[in-house]
XYZ file of C-alpha atoms in Angstrom:
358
model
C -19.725 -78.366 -52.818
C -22.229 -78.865 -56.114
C -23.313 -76.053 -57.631
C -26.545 -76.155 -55.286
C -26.975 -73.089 -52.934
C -26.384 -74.665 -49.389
C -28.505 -73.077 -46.685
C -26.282 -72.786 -43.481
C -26.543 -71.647 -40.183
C -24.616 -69.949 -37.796
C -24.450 -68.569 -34.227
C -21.826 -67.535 -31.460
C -23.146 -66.324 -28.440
C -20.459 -64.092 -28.171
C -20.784 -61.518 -31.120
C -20.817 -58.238 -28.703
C -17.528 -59.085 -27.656
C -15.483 -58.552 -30.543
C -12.096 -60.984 -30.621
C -10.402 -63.481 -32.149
C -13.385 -66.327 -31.983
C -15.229 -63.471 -33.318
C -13.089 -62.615 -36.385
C -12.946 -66.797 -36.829
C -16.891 -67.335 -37.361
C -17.793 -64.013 -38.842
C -14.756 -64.806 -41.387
C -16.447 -68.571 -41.685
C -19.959 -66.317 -42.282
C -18.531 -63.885 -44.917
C -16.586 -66.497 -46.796
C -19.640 -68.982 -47.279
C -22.359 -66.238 -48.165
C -20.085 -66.040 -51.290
C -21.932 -69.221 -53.064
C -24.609 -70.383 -50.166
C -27.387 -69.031 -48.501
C -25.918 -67.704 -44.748
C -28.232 -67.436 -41.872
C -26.551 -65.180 -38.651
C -28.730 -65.942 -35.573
C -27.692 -62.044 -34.410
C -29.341 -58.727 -35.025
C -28.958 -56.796 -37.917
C -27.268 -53.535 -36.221
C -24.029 -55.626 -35.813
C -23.436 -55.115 -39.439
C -21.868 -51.664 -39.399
C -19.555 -52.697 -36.576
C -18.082 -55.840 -37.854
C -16.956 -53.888 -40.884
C -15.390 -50.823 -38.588
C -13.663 -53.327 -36.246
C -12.646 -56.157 -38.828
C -13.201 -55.347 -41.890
C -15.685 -57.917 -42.782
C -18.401 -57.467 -44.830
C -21.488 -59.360 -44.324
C -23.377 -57.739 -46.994
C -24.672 -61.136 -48.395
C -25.471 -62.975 -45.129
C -29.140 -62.561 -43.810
C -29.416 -61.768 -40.208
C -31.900 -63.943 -38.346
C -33.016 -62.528 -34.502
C -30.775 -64.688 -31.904
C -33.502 -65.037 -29.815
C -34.074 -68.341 -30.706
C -31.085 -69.063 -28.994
C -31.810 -66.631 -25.700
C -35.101 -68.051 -25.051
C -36.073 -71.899 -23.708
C -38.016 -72.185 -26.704
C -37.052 -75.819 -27.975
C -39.876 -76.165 -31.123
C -38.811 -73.313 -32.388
C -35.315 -73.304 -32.675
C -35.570 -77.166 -34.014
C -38.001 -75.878 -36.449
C -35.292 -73.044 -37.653
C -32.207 -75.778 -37.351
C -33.530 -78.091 -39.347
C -34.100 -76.229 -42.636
C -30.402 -75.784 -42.101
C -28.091 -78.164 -44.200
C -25.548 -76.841 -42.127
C -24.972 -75.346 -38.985
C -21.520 -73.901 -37.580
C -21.783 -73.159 -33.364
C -19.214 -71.466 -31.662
C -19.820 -72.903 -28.291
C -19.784 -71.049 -24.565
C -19.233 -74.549 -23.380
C -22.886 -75.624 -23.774
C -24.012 -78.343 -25.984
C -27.645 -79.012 -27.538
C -29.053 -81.172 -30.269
C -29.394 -79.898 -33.642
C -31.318 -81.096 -36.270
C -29.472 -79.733 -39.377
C -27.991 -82.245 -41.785
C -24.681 -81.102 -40.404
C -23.196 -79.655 -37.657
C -19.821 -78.337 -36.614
C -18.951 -77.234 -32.868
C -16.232 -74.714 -32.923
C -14.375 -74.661 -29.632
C -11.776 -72.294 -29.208
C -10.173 -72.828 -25.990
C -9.824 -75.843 -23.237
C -12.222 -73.435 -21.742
C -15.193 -73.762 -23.811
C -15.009 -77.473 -23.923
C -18.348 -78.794 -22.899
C -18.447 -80.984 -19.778
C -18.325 -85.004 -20.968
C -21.675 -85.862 -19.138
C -23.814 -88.600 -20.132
C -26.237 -86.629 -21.789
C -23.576 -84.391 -23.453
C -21.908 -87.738 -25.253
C -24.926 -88.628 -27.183
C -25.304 -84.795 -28.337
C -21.678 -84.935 -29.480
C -22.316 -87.641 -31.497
C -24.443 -85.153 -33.978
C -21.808 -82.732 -34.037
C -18.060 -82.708 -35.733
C -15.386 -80.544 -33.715
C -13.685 -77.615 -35.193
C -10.500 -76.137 -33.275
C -8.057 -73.516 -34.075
C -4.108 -75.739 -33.253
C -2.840 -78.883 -32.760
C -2.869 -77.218 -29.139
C -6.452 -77.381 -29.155
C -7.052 -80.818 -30.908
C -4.781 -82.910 -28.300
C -6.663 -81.112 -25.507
C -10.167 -82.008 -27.021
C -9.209 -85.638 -27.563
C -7.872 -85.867 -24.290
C -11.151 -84.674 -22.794
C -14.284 -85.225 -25.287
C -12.550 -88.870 -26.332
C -13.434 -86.667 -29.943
C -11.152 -86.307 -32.584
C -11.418 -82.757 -34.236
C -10.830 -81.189 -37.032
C -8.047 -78.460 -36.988
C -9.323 -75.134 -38.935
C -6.925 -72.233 -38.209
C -7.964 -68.973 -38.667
C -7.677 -66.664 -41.561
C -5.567 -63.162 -41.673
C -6.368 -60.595 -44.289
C -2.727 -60.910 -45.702
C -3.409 -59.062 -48.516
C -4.309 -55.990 -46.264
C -0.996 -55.893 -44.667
C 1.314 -54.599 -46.710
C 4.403 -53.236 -45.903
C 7.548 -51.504 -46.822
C 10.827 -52.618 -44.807
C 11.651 -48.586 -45.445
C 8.807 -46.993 -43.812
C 9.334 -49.238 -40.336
C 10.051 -47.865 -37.364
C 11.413 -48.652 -34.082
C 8.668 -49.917 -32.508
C 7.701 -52.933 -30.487
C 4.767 -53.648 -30.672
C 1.554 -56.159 -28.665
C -1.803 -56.690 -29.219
C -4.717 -58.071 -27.628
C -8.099 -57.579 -25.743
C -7.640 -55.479 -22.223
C -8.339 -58.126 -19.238
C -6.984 -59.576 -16.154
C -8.834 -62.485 -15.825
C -8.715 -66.252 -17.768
C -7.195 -65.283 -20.462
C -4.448 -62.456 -19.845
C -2.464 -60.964 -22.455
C -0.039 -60.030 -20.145
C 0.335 -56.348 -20.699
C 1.349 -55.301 -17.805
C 4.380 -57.987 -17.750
C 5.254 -57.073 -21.498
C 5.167 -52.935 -19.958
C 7.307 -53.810 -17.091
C 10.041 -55.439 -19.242
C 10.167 -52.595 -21.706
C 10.141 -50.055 -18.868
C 12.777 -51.556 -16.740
C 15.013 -51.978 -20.564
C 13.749 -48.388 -22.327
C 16.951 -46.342 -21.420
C 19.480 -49.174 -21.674
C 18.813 -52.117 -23.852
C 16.033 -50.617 -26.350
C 17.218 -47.239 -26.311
C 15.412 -45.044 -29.319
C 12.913 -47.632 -29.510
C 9.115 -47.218 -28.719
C 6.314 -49.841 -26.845
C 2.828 -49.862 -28.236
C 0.083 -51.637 -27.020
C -3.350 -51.927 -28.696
C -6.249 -54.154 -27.672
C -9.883 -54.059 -27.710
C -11.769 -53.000 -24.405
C -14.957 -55.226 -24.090
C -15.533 -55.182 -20.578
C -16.185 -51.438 -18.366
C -15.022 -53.680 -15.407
C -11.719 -53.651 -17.160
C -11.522 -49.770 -17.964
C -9.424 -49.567 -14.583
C -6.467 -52.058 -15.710
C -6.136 -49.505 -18.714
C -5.611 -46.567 -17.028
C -2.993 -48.382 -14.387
C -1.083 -48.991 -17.697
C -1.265 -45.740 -18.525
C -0.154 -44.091 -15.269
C 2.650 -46.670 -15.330
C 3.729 -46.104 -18.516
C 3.641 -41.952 -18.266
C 6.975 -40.100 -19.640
C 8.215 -43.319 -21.354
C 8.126 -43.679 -25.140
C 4.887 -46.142 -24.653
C 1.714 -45.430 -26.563
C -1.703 -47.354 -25.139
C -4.544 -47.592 -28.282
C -7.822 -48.759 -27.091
C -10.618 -49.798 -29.804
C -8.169 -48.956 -32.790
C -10.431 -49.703 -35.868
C -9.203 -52.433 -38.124
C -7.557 -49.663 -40.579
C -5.436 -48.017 -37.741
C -4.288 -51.700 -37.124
C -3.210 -52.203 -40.013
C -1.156 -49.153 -39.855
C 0.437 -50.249 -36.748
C 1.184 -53.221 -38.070
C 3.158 -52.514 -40.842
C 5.508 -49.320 -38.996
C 6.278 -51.811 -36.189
C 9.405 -53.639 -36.648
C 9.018 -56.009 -33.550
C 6.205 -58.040 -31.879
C 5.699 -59.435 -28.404
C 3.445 -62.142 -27.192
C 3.247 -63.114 -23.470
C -0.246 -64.604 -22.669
C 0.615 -67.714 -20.411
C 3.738 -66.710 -18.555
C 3.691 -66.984 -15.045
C 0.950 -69.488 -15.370
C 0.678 -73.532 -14.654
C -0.560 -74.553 -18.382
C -0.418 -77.921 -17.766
C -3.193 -77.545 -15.118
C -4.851 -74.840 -16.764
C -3.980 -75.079 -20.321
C -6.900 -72.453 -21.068
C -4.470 -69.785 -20.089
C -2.183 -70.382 -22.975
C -3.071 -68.437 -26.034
C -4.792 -71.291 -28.242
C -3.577 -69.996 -31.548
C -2.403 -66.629 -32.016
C -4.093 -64.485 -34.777
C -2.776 -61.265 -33.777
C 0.578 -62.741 -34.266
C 0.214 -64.042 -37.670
C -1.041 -60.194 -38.563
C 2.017 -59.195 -37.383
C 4.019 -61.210 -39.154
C 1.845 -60.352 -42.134
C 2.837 -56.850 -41.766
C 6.975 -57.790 -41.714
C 6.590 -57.619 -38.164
C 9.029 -60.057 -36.824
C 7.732 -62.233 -33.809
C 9.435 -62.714 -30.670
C 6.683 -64.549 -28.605
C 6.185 -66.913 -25.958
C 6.946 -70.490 -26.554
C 3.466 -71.946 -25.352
C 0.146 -73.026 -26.226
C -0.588 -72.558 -30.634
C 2.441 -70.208 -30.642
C 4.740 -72.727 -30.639
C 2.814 -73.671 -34.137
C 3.363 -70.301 -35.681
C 6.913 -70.026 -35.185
C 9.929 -71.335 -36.142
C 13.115 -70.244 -34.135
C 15.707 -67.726 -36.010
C 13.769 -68.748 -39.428
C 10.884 -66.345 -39.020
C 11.411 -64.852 -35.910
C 11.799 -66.155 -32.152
C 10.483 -68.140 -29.169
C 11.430 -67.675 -25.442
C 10.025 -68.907 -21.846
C 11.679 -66.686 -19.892
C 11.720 -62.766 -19.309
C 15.844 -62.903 -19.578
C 14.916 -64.968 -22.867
C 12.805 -62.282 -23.868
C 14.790 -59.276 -23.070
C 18.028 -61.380 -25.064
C 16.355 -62.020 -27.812
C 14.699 -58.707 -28.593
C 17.947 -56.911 -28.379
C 19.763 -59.503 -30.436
C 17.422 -57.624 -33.248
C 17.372 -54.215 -32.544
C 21.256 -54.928 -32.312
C 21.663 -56.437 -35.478
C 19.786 -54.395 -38.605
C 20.481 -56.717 -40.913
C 19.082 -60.083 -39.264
C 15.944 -58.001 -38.499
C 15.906 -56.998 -42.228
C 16.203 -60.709 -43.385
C 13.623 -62.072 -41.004
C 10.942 -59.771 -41.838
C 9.969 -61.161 -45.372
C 10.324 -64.704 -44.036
C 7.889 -63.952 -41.464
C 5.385 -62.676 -43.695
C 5.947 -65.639 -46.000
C 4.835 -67.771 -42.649
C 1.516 -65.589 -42.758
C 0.829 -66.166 -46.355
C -0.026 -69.975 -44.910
C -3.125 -68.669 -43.545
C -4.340 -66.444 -45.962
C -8.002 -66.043 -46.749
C -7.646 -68.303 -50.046
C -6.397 -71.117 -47.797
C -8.630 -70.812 -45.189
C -11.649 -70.585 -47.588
C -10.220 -74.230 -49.363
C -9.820 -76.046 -45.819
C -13.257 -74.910 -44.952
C -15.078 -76.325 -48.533
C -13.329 -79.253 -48.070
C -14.302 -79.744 -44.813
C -17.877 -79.209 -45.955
C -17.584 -81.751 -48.735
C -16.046 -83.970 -46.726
């Protein structure tokens, strides 16, 4: 970009539900308020929160009342979009046209693709994709006919640091607390280590932390914790972005499941579409043993930096060829985190000026 403040616009209509397409734009937000004038179509009291949950600050982005995006009001929200040299929407699967010199449609899962109608192919034309994985961009071409532009998120590597001496044996798995779409299989992950805990990972202890968005869900939390009582299991719900940190770096194992059990090539939205929480992880020397589907496959490169598996035997082998063997465990955990350092802040922040340039 010139030296020319930019004025750019932003707006997810999913900002109270704090997760990983959450992180991604408010990342996107903070990192462009650095040299250009950021508008966030979101009220101001989110501020606070986004610092307490991800550490983000958003201290140089102005906060502009979503409303204009709540309402049927079409004037005003062209009026608003077109002062806007650029405009970054994380879409619900709805499409509108915008009148900003530039626009970018972030799409995070097969999910929030917007249907190709008639009327939705001449709006498209306006707007340049953004996805998170190769995953993502095969499954967008295949049904927008709409080649996009891969932008994987960014983990705070420099926040996760970790000595290989202060680990412990823990296992752990993180991700938002519901049953339905999108499943981060906790209750599969808490059956394996239950029906393994006095055999097989002996001395070794299951945490699971996630984010609880949804009251509907508070239910599917406390089944995990009645299942899990008097076995070395720990449940953290809402852990601030500190305490995850923590986590991160005592853990010496890390399990991803979301997609088994499912049909992904019918409904590839149950795959997990990139994988942040593994990549944090791996920034904290936590060595990943996750499921070999959807943008994990991406993140992961068999025995180099940790380990992929399809099956719950798979699983179960391949977790106790490390707590088994010290030493590979010890190796791997550096070469994970050197995986991480791909996606660093620094390298997101490059990709995403030279997608604006571009």
């Amino acid at each position: 970009m010139d030296n020319i403040k930019k004025k750019i616009g932003i707006y997810s209509p999913y900002l109270n539900i704090f997760g990983g397409g959450e992180r991604y734009i408010l990342s996107i937000a903070e990192l462009l308020a650095k040299d250009n004038y950021v508008y966030l179509f979101e009220e101001y009291k989110l501020k606070q929160k986004v610092r307490d949950y991800f550490d983000i600050s958003l201290d140089k982005v102005n906060f502009v009342s979503n409303g204009l995006f709540l309402t049927k009001n079409i004037i005003n929200k062209y009026i608003s979009l077109k002062k806007m040299d650029y405009f970054f929407y994380m879409t619900d699967g709805s499409l509108f046209f915008s009148p900003a010199k530039k626009n970018y449609l972030i799409i995070q899962s097969p999910s929030h693709i917007p249907p190709l109608t008639k009327l939705n192919r001449i709006k498209l034309v306006n707007w340049d994709c953004i996805c998170y994985s190769q995953f993502m961009k095969d499954i967008i071409l295949k049904k927008l006919k709409k080649k996009a532009i891969i932008l994987p998120p960014p983990v705070a590597t420099n926040k996760f640091i970790s000595k290989l001496s202060k680990k412990k044996n823990i296992i752990l798995t993180v991700g938002r607390f519901f049953r339905h779409l999108h499943d981060k299989k906790q209750q599969f992950l808490l059956d394996v280590f239950i029906d393994n805990h006095k055999t097989l990972f002996k001395n070794w202890k299951l945490v699971i932390a996630g984010g609880l968005t949804e009251n509907k869900e508070s239910s599917y939390v406390e089944d995990l914790k009645i299942k899990s009582k008097g076995c070395p299991v720990s449940i953290l719900v809402n852990p601030k972005f500190e305490d995850l940190v923590s986590i991160y770096s005592e853990s010496k194992i890390y399990w991803h499941a979301t997609g088994y059990g499912e049909d992904i090539d019918r409904y590839p939205e149950r795959a997990e579409h990139f994988g942040i929480t593994t990549l944090e992880a791996m920034s904290g020397e936590c060595v990943p043993v996750v499921i070999s589907m959807g943008g994990q496959k991406e993140l992961v490169t068999e025995g180099i930096n940790g380990y992929l598996w399809s099956t719950k035997n798979d699983l179960v082998s391949k977790t106790s060829l490390l707590i088994n063997n010290p030493e590979l465990l010890k190796d791997l955990s550096p070469l994970a985190r050197k995986r991480a350092l791909d996606f660093s802040y620094d390298v997101f922040y490059g990709k995403l000026k030279k997608i604006i340039e571009n």
